[in-house]
PDB file of C-alpha atoms in Angstrom:
ATOM      1  CA  UNK A  52      -0.136  -0.300   0.067  1.00 49.00           C
ATOM      2  CA  UNK A  53       2.600   2.611   0.899  1.00 51.00           C
ATOM      3  CA  UNK A  54       4.567   1.560  -2.195  1.00 52.00           C
ATOM      4  CA  UNK A  55       1.478   2.521  -4.357  1.00 51.00           C
ATOM      5  CA  UNK A  56       0.783   5.154  -2.376  1.00 52.00           C
ATOM      6  CA  UNK A  57       4.332   6.649  -3.660  1.00 48.00           C
ATOM      7  CA  UNK A  58       3.803   5.652  -7.097  1.00 47.00           C
ATOM      8  CA  UNK A  59       0.597   7.570  -7.128  1.00 46.00           C
ATOM      9  CA  UNK A  60       2.486  11.135  -5.731  1.00 43.00           C
ATOM     10  CA  UNK A  61       4.810  10.724  -7.756  1.00 47.00           C
ATOM     11  CA  UNK A  62       2.673  10.041 -11.086  1.00 45.00           C
ATOM     12  CA  UNK A  63       0.609  13.171  -9.559  1.00 43.00           C
ATOM     13  CA  UNK A  64       3.884  15.148  -9.339  1.00 43.00           C
ATOM     14  CA  UNK A  65       4.789  14.761 -12.597  1.00 43.00           C
ATOM     15  CA  UNK A  66       1.707  15.410 -14.521  1.00 42.00           C
ATOM     16  CA  UNK A  67       1.489  18.740 -12.751  1.00 40.00           C
ATOM     17  CA  UNK A  68       5.182  19.210 -14.159  1.00 39.00           C
ATOM     18  CA  UNK A  69       3.910  18.586 -17.421  1.00 38.00           C
ATOM     19  CA  UNK A  70       0.760  20.891 -16.915  1.00 39.00           C
ATOM     20  CA  UNK A  71       3.037  23.788 -15.604  1.00 39.00           C
ATOM     21  CA  UNK A  72       5.780  23.716 -17.905  1.00 38.00           C
ATOM     22  CA  UNK A  73       4.046  22.782 -21.361  1.00 41.00           C
ATOM     23  CA  UNK A  74       2.964  26.696 -21.683  1.00 43.00           C
ATOM     24  CA  UNK A  75       5.958  27.823 -21.374  1.00 43.00           C
ATOM     25  CA  UNK A  76       7.368  26.272 -24.295  1.00 54.00           C
ATOM     26  CA  UNK A  77       3.752  26.416 -26.534  1.00 78.00           C
ATOM     27  CA  UNK A  78       4.168  29.995 -26.995  1.00 91.00           C
ATOM     28  CA  UNK A  79       4.574  32.064 -30.655  1.00 97.00           C
ATOM     29  CA  UNK A  80       8.575  32.437 -31.149  1.00 97.00           C
ATOM     30  CA  UNK A  81      10.795  33.196 -34.470  1.00 97.00           C
ATOM     31  CA  UNK A  82      13.822  32.046 -35.587  1.00 97.00           C
ATOM     32  CA  UNK A  83      16.684  32.462 -38.045  1.00 97.00           C
ATOM     33  CA  UNK A  84      17.433  29.419 -40.875  1.00 96.00           C
ATOM     34  CA  UNK A  85      21.073  29.411 -39.730  1.00 92.00           C
ATOM     35  CA  UNK A  86      22.444  32.973 -38.956  1.00 92.00           C
ATOM     36  CA  UNK A  87      20.951  36.570 -38.765  1.00 96.00           C
ATOM     37  CA  UNK A  88      24.202  38.781 -38.818  1.00 96.00           C
ATOM     38  CA  UNK A  89      24.112  42.510 -38.011  1.00 96.00           C
ATOM     39  CA  UNK A  90      24.501  44.708 -40.982  1.00 94.00           C
ATOM     40  CA  UNK A  91      23.352  41.188 -43.538  1.00 95.00           C
ATOM     41  CA  UNK A  92      19.941  39.610 -44.518  1.00 95.00           C
ATOM     42  CA  UNK A  93      18.097  36.473 -43.263  1.00 97.00           C
ATOM     43  CA  UNK A  94      15.517  34.573 -43.682  1.00 98.00           C
ATOM     44  CA  UNK A  95      13.328  34.190 -40.400  1.00 98.00           C
ATOM     45  CA  UNK A  96       9.903  31.806 -39.368  1.00 98.00           C
ATOM     46  CA  UNK A  97       7.607  32.289 -37.089  1.00 98.00           C
ATOM     47  CA  UNK A  98       6.313  29.597 -35.074  1.00 98.00           C
ATOM     48  CA  UNK A  99       2.853  29.470 -34.190  1.00 98.00           C
ATOM     49  CA  UNK A 100       1.434  26.649 -32.047  1.00 97.00           C
ATOM     50  CA  UNK A 101      -2.063  25.892 -31.626  1.00 97.00           C
ATOM     51  CA  UNK A 102      -2.436  25.755 -27.919  1.00 94.00           C
ATOM     52  CA  UNK A 103      -6.937  25.514 -27.904  1.00 95.00           C
ATOM     53  CA  UNK A 104      -8.503  22.189 -27.823  1.00 95.00           C
ATOM     54  CA  UNK A 105     -11.634  23.608 -28.622  1.00 96.00           C
ATOM     55  CA  UNK A 106     -10.699  26.176 -31.681  1.00 98.00           C
ATOM     56  CA  UNK A 107      -8.262  26.624 -34.425  1.00 98.00           C
ATOM     57  CA  UNK A 108      -5.542  29.091 -34.991  1.00 98.00           C
ATOM     58  CA  UNK A 109      -7.322  31.204 -38.075  1.00 98.00           C
ATOM     59  CA  UNK A 110      -5.062  34.508 -37.992  1.00 98.00           C
ATOM     60  CA  UNK A 111      -1.231  35.769 -37.092  1.00 98.00           C
ATOM     61  CA  UNK A 112      -0.559  39.526 -37.004  1.00 98.00           C
ATOM     62  CA  UNK A 113       3.068  40.334 -36.338  1.00 98.00           C
ATOM     63  CA  UNK A 114       4.279  43.876 -35.567  1.00 98.00           C
ATOM     64  CA  UNK A 115       7.249  44.806 -36.991  1.00 97.00           C
ATOM     65  CA  UNK A 116      10.349  46.930 -34.388  1.00 94.00           C
ATOM     66  CA  UNK A 117       9.736  50.403 -35.020  1.00 89.00           C
ATOM     67  CA  UNK A 118      13.065  51.486 -33.031  1.00 91.00           C
ATOM     68  CA  UNK A 119      14.884  49.121 -35.702  1.00 92.00           C
ATOM     69  CA  UNK A 120      12.943  49.744 -39.012  1.00 92.00           C
ATOM     70  CA  UNK A 121      13.553  46.917 -41.537  1.00 92.00           C
ATOM     71  CA  UNK A 122      13.328  48.280 -45.329  1.00 87.00           C
ATOM     72  CA  UNK A 123      12.920  44.944 -46.826  1.00 90.00           C
ATOM     73  CA  UNK A 124      10.444  41.855 -45.666  1.00 95.00           C
ATOM     74  CA  UNK A 125       9.161  39.411 -48.018  1.00 96.00           C
ATOM     75  CA  UNK A 126       6.821  36.701 -46.513  1.00 98.00           C
ATOM     76  CA  UNK A 127       6.751  33.035 -48.389  1.00 98.00           C
ATOM     77  CA  UNK A 128       3.717  32.148 -49.920  1.00 97.00           C
ATOM     78  CA  UNK A 129       2.360  29.277 -47.220  1.00 97.00           C
ATOM     79  CA  UNK A 130      -0.323  27.301 -48.734  1.00 97.00           C
ATOM     80  CA  UNK A 131      -4.209  27.759 -46.987  1.00 98.00           C
ATOM     81  CA  UNK A 132      -3.403  31.049 -46.039  1.00 98.00           C
ATOM     82  CA  UNK A 133      -3.504  34.790 -47.614  1.00 98.00           C
ATOM     83  CA  UNK A 134      -0.867  37.144 -46.589  1.00 98.00           C
ATOM     84  CA  UNK A 135      -0.668  41.191 -46.441  1.00 98.00           C
ATOM     85  CA  UNK A 136       2.109  43.157 -45.878  1.00 96.00           C
ATOM     86  CA  UNK A 137       1.649  46.688 -44.487  1.00 96.00           C
ATOM     87  CA  UNK A 138       4.102  49.546 -44.487  1.00 93.00           C
ATOM     88  CA  UNK A 139       4.465  52.424 -42.741  1.00 92.00           C
ATOM     89  CA  UNK A 140       6.187  56.107 -43.334  1.00 91.00           C
ATOM     90  CA  UNK A 141       9.890  56.663 -41.533  1.00 88.00           C
ATOM     91  CA  UNK A 142      10.490  59.649 -39.514  1.00 82.00           C
ATOM     92  CA  UNK A 143      13.765  59.346 -40.578  1.00 81.00           C
ATOM     93  CA  UNK A 144      14.568  57.773 -43.737  1.00 78.00           C
ATOM     94  CA  UNK A 145      16.955  54.657 -44.259  1.00 76.00           C
ATOM     95  CA  UNK A 146      19.779  54.442 -46.505  1.00 72.00           C
ATOM     96  CA  UNK A 147      20.087  50.834 -47.867  1.00 68.00           C
ATOM     97  CA  UNK A 148      22.197  50.400 -51.112  1.00 66.00           C
ATOM     98  CA  UNK A 149      22.941  54.184 -51.468  1.00 70.00           C
ATOM     99  CA  UNK A 150      19.435  54.734 -51.667  1.00 74.00           C
ATOM    100  CA  UNK A 151      16.737  56.625 -49.438  1.00 79.00           C
ATOM    101  CA  UNK A 152      14.300  54.410 -48.170  1.00 81.00           C
ATOM    102  CA  UNK A 153      11.299  56.508 -46.241  1.00 84.00           C
ATOM    103  CA  UNK A 154       8.991  53.872 -45.670  1.00 89.00           C
ATOM    104  CA  UNK A 155       9.605  50.404 -43.946  1.00 90.00           C
ATOM    105  CA  UNK A 156       6.947  47.298 -43.109  1.00 93.00           C
ATOM    106  CA  UNK A 157       5.154  48.125 -39.780  1.00 95.00           C
ATOM    107  CA  UNK A 158       3.299  44.710 -39.752  1.00 97.00           C
ATOM    108  CA  UNK A 159       2.632  41.336 -41.882  1.00 98.00           C
ATOM    109  CA  UNK A 160      -0.853  39.872 -41.539  1.00 98.00           C
ATOM    110  CA  UNK A 161      -1.452  35.841 -42.505  1.00 98.00           C
ATOM    111  CA  UNK A 162      -4.977  35.093 -42.343  1.00 98.00           C
ATOM    112  CA  UNK A 163      -6.405  31.820 -42.877  1.00 98.00           C
ATOM    113  CA  UNK A 164      -8.514  30.639 -46.208  1.00 98.00           C
ATOM    114  CA  UNK A 165      -9.168  27.327 -44.694  1.00 96.00           C
ATOM    115  CA  UNK A 166      -9.421  25.685 -41.174  1.00 96.00           C
ATOM    116  CA  UNK A 167      -6.352  27.165 -39.888  1.00 98.00           C
ATOM    117  CA  UNK A 168      -3.898  25.788 -37.246  1.00 98.00           C
ATOM    118  CA  UNK A 169      -5.864  22.526 -35.760  1.00 97.00           C
ATOM    119  CA  UNK A 170      -4.931  21.414 -31.900  1.00 96.00           C
ATOM    120  CA  UNK A 171      -2.017  19.924 -31.666  1.00 95.00           C
ATOM    121  CA  UNK A 172       0.101  21.239 -34.740  1.00 97.00           C
ATOM    122  CA  UNK A 173       1.802  24.383 -35.628  1.00 97.00           C
ATOM    123  CA  UNK A 174       2.498  26.357 -38.703  1.00 98.00           C
ATOM    124  CA  UNK A 175       5.949  28.084 -39.917  1.00 98.00           C
ATOM    125  CA  UNK A 176       5.497  31.255 -41.372  1.00 98.00           C
ATOM    126  CA  UNK A 177       8.958  32.219 -43.100  1.00 98.00           C
ATOM    127  CA  UNK A 178       9.876  35.709 -43.946  1.00 98.00           C
ATOM    128  CA  UNK A 179      13.362  36.913 -45.795  1.00 97.00           C
ATOM    129  CA  UNK A 180      14.058  40.251 -43.947  1.00 97.00           C
ATOM    130  CA  UNK A 181      17.080  42.992 -43.974  1.00 91.00           C
ATOM    131  CA  UNK A 182      18.890  44.853 -43.948  1.00 91.00           C
ATOM    132  CA  UNK A 183      19.465  43.969 -40.479  1.00 95.00           C
ATOM    133  CA  UNK A 184      20.345  46.540 -37.847  1.00 93.00           C
ATOM    134  CA  UNK A 185      23.967  46.568 -36.638  1.00 93.00           C
ATOM    135  CA  UNK A 186      23.224  48.870 -33.204  1.00 92.00           C
ATOM    136  CA  UNK A 187      21.269  46.374 -31.482  1.00 95.00           C
ATOM    137  CA  UNK A 188      21.601  42.245 -30.447  1.00 95.00           C
ATOM    138  CA  UNK A 189      17.929  41.396 -31.288  1.00 96.00           C
ATOM    139  CA  UNK A 190      14.693  42.402 -32.700  1.00 97.00           C
ATOM    140  CA  UNK A 191      11.141  42.262 -30.916  1.00 97.00           C
ATOM    141  CA  UNK A 192       8.443  41.093 -33.035  1.00 98.00           C
ATOM    142  CA  UNK A 193       5.409  41.338 -30.660  1.00 98.00           C
ATOM    143  CA  UNK A 194       2.461  39.284 -32.569  1.00 98.00           C
ATOM    144  CA  UNK A 195      -0.875  38.576 -32.121  1.00 98.00           C
ATOM    145  CA  UNK A 196      -2.754  35.174 -32.198  1.00 98.00           C
ATOM    146  CA  UNK A 197      -6.504  35.143 -33.287  1.00 98.00           C
ATOM    147  CA  UNK A 198      -8.355  31.746 -33.018  1.00 98.00           C
ATOM    148  CA  UNK A 199     -11.918  30.494 -34.223  1.00 98.00           C
ATOM    149  CA  UNK A 200     -13.730  31.695 -31.500  1.00 97.00           C
ATOM    150  CA  UNK A 201     -12.036  35.001 -31.669  1.00 97.00           C
ATOM    151  CA  UNK A 202     -10.280  34.879 -28.864  1.00 97.00           C
ATOM    152  CA  UNK A 203      -7.039  36.836 -28.938  1.00 98.00           C
ATOM    153  CA  UNK A 204      -3.771  35.871 -27.479  1.00 97.00           C
ATOM    154  CA  UNK A 205      -1.408  38.949 -27.651  1.00 97.00           C
ATOM    155  CA  UNK A 206       2.264  38.036 -27.359  1.00 98.00           C
ATOM    156  CA  UNK A 207       3.714  41.439 -26.524  1.00 97.00           C
ATOM    157  CA  UNK A 208       5.236  41.054 -23.293  1.00 96.00           C
ATOM    158  CA  UNK A 209       9.275  41.949 -23.725  1.00 93.00           C
ATOM    159  CA  UNK A 210      11.483  39.391 -21.738  1.00 86.00           C
ATOM    160  CA  UNK A 211      13.843  41.106 -19.435  1.00 87.00           C
ATOM    161  CA  UNK A 212      17.420  39.832 -18.445  1.00 84.00           C
ATOM    162  CA  UNK A 213      17.864  38.291 -14.895  1.00 85.00           C
ATOM    163  CA  UNK A 214      13.452  37.808 -14.678  1.00 86.00           C
ATOM    164  CA  UNK A 215      11.745  34.840 -15.331  1.00 90.00           C
ATOM    165  CA  UNK A 216       9.701  34.879 -18.349  1.00 88.00           C
ATOM    166  CA  UNK A 217       6.621  36.307 -18.638  1.00 92.00           C
ATOM    167  CA  UNK A 218       3.392  34.555 -19.570  1.00 93.00           C
ATOM    168  CA  UNK A 219       2.957  35.678 -23.149  1.00 95.00           C
ATOM    169  CA  UNK A 220       6.410  36.386 -24.402  1.00 96.00           C
ATOM    170  CA  UNK A 221       6.773  38.475 -27.445  1.00 97.00           C
ATOM    171  CA  UNK A 222       9.551  36.648 -30.555  1.00 97.00           C
ATOM    172  CA  UNK A 223      12.355  37.861 -29.983  1.00 96.00           C
ATOM    173  CA  UNK A 224      15.395  37.186 -32.517  1.00 97.00           C
ATOM    174  CA  UNK A 225      18.896  36.559 -31.556  1.00 96.00           C
ATOM    175  CA  UNK A 226      21.411  38.363 -34.285  1.00 97.00           C
ATOM    176  CA  UNK A 227      24.987  37.552 -34.318  1.00 95.00           C
ATOM    177  CA  UNK A 228      27.979  39.201 -35.012  1.00 94.00           C
ATOM    178  CA  UNK A 229      28.420  40.971 -38.640  1.00 88.00           C
ATOM    179  CA  UNK A 230      30.095  39.083 -41.032  1.00 77.00           C
ATOM    180  CA  UNK A 231      33.130  40.643 -43.440  1.00 66.00           C
ATOM    181  CA  UNK A 232      30.246  41.322 -46.129  1.00 56.00           C
ATOM    182  CA  UNK A 233      26.622  42.124 -45.626  1.00 50.00           C
ATOM    183  CA  UNK A 234      25.922  39.403 -48.515  1.00 50.00           C
ATOM    184  CA  UNK A 235      26.924  36.698 -47.362  1.00 42.00           C
ATOM    185  CA  UNK A 236      31.100  37.251 -47.633  1.00 38.00           C
ATOM    186  CA  UNK A 237      31.555  33.736 -45.157  1.00 37.00           C
ATOM    187  CA  UNK A 238      29.864  31.526 -48.379  1.00 37.00           C
ATOM    188  CA  UNK A 239      31.952  33.758 -50.612  1.00 36.00           C
ATOM    189  CA  UNK A 240      34.918  32.479 -48.643  1.00 38.00           C
ATOM    190  CA  UNK A 241      34.085  28.995 -48.585  1.00 40.00           C
ATOM    191  CA  UNK A 242      33.708  28.936 -52.172  1.00 38.00           C
ATOM    192  CA  UNK A 243      36.961  30.913 -52.697  1.00 39.00           C
ATOM    193  CA  UNK A 244      38.764  28.285 -50.346  1.00 42.00           C
ATOM    194  CA  UNK A 245      36.785  25.140 -52.610  1.00 41.00           C
ATOM    195  CA  UNK A 246      37.945  26.824 -56.104  1.00 41.00           C
ATOM    196  CA  UNK A 247      41.708  27.298 -54.400  1.00 41.00           C
ATOM    197  CA  UNK A 248      41.137  23.602 -53.490  1.00 46.00           C
ATOM    198  CA  UNK A 249      40.515  22.819 -56.788  1.00 44.00           C
ATOM    199  CA  UNK A 250      43.168  24.567 -58.219  1.00 42.00           C
ATOM    200  CA  UNK A 251      45.986  22.965 -56.050  1.00 43.00           C
ATOM    201  CA  UNK A 252      44.348  19.329 -56.767  1.00 42.00           C
ATOM    202  CA  UNK A 253      45.990  18.573 -60.166  1.00 43.00           C
ATOM    203  CA  UNK A 254      49.537  19.421 -58.391  1.00 37.00           C
ATOM    204  CA  UNK A 255      48.752  17.054 -55.382  1.00 37.00           C
ATOM    205  CA  UNK A 256      48.255  14.140 -58.434  1.00 37.00           C
ATOM    206  CA  UNK A 257      51.735  15.274 -59.894  1.00 33.00           C
ATOM    207  CA  UNK A 258      53.100  14.793 -56.893  1.00 34.00           C
ATOM    208  CA  UNK A 259      51.569  11.326 -56.312  1.00 36.00           C
ATOM    209  CA  UNK A 260      52.584  10.462 -59.889  1.00 38.00           C
ATOM    210  CA  UNK A 261      56.416   9.286 -59.126  1.00 42.00           C
ATOM    211  CA  UNK A 262      54.832   7.022 -56.094  1.00 38.00           C
ATOM    212  CA  UNK A 263      52.606   5.158 -58.726  1.00 43.00           C
ATOM    213  CA  UNK A 264      56.098   5.150 -61.187  1.00 41.00           C
ATOM    214  CA  UNK A 265      58.185   3.502 -58.441  1.00 42.00           C
ATOM    215  CA  UNK A 266      54.947   1.221 -57.827  1.00 45.00           C
ATOM    216  CA  UNK A 267      55.262   0.076 -61.123  1.00 43.00           C
ATOM    217  CA  UNK A 268      58.927  -0.371 -61.300  1.00 45.00           C
ATOM    218  CA  UNK A 269      58.924  -2.567 -58.196  1.00 45.00           C
ATOM    219  CA  UNK A 270      56.297  -4.622 -59.360  1.00 50.00           C
ATOM    220  CA  UNK A 271      58.530  -4.624 -62.427  1.00 44.00           C
ATOM    221  CA  UNK A 272      61.301  -5.739 -60.669  1.00 49.00           C
ATOM    222  CA  UNK A 273      59.535  -8.596 -58.552  1.00 52.00           C
ATOM    223  CA  UNK A 274      57.909 -10.289 -61.755  1.00 47.00           C
ATOM    224  CA  UNK A 275      61.353 -10.367 -63.285  1.00 46.00           C
ATOM    225  CA  UNK A 276      62.939 -11.610 -60.079  1.00 55.00           C
ATOM    226  CA  UNK A 277      60.548 -14.199 -59.953  1.00 53.00           C
ATOM    227  CA  UNK A 278      61.450 -15.208 -63.725  1.00 48.00           C
ATOM    228  CA  UNK A 279      64.964 -14.952 -62.858  1.00 47.00           C
ATOM    229  CA  UNK A 280      64.678 -17.480 -59.937  1.00 55.00           C
ATOM    230  CA  UNK A 281      62.594 -19.549 -61.946  1.00 53.00           C
ATOM    231  CA  UNK A 282      64.752 -19.868 -64.342  1.00 56.00           C
ATOM    232  CA  UNK A 283      67.870 -20.312 -62.181  1.00 54.00           C
ATOM    233  CA  UNK A 284      65.694 -23.739 -60.386  1.00 47.00           C
ATOM    234  CA  UNK A 285      64.833 -24.934 -63.544  1.00 52.00           C
ATOM    235  CA  UNK A 286      68.682 -24.701 -64.784  1.00 51.00           C
ATOM    236  CA  UNK A 287      69.958 -26.123 -61.156  1.00 52.00           C
ATOM    237  CA  UNK A 288      67.195 -29.164 -61.934  1.00 44.00           C
ATOM    238  CA  UNK A 289      68.801 -29.785 -65.448  1.00 48.00           C
ATOM    239  CA  UNK A 290      72.252 -29.889 -64.513  1.00 51.00           C
ATOM    240  CA  UNK A 291      71.680 -32.400 -61.862  1.00 54.00           C
ATOM    241  CA  UNK A 292      70.168 -34.800 -63.981  1.00 54.00           C
ATOM    242  CA  UNK A 293      72.953 -34.499 -66.567  1.00 52.00           C
ATOM    243  CA  UNK A 294      75.351 -35.569 -63.614  1.00 51.00           C
ATOM    244  CA  UNK A 295      73.039 -38.548 -62.896  1.00 50.00           C
ATOM    245  CA  UNK A 296      73.018 -39.586 -66.696  1.00 53.00           C
ATOM    246  CA  UNK A 297      76.612 -38.880 -66.880  1.00 51.00           C
TER     247      UNK A 297
END
């Protein structure tokens, strides 16, 4: 009885932990595909889980940061969703590729054309964004999630360092250090290194050629030695027979 009670208490405690920890992981988030380097461009995914058992997610609104505006934001088409990109005038124009940009994306809205995101599922919404700012380590995207029962969950609370995660945290994109240039310098460097390796490959093969020649020479000498040895043995046998006959 005592053992069964302990097991029951353990089960209840485990269930409580799962119930308490579940919501902390089930919120709207944003993450880059690869890296999001300062001063460059990146493709990010807004991940939206459905947290309701009796409703589907039918709408997502993502507000872009106004303190670090992004001149370019191109969403990828998502089957079953209608996409609207909203832009706003900037108080201070941005310079992009030598041109002055006086407006930036302020919001992107995805609206389901069908049932939306069902219970127990999530959906990713990819967006190509840039040019990423160089004077901050992160970008905050406040989001609104609407369910089919008209409930709206506001993911707008900004997480603070040293404090517990808020109940409805806003999606935060961490930015990495700037690359050598703002258009994938690391990829160009890798391509250059590969080209260099390919260029050096013939010389490596040329260097290996003497070794191949040496191997071939050794094999030929070995065969010749065997033949000579066999001839010597045969000569010895014949000589012995001649002595016997004499």
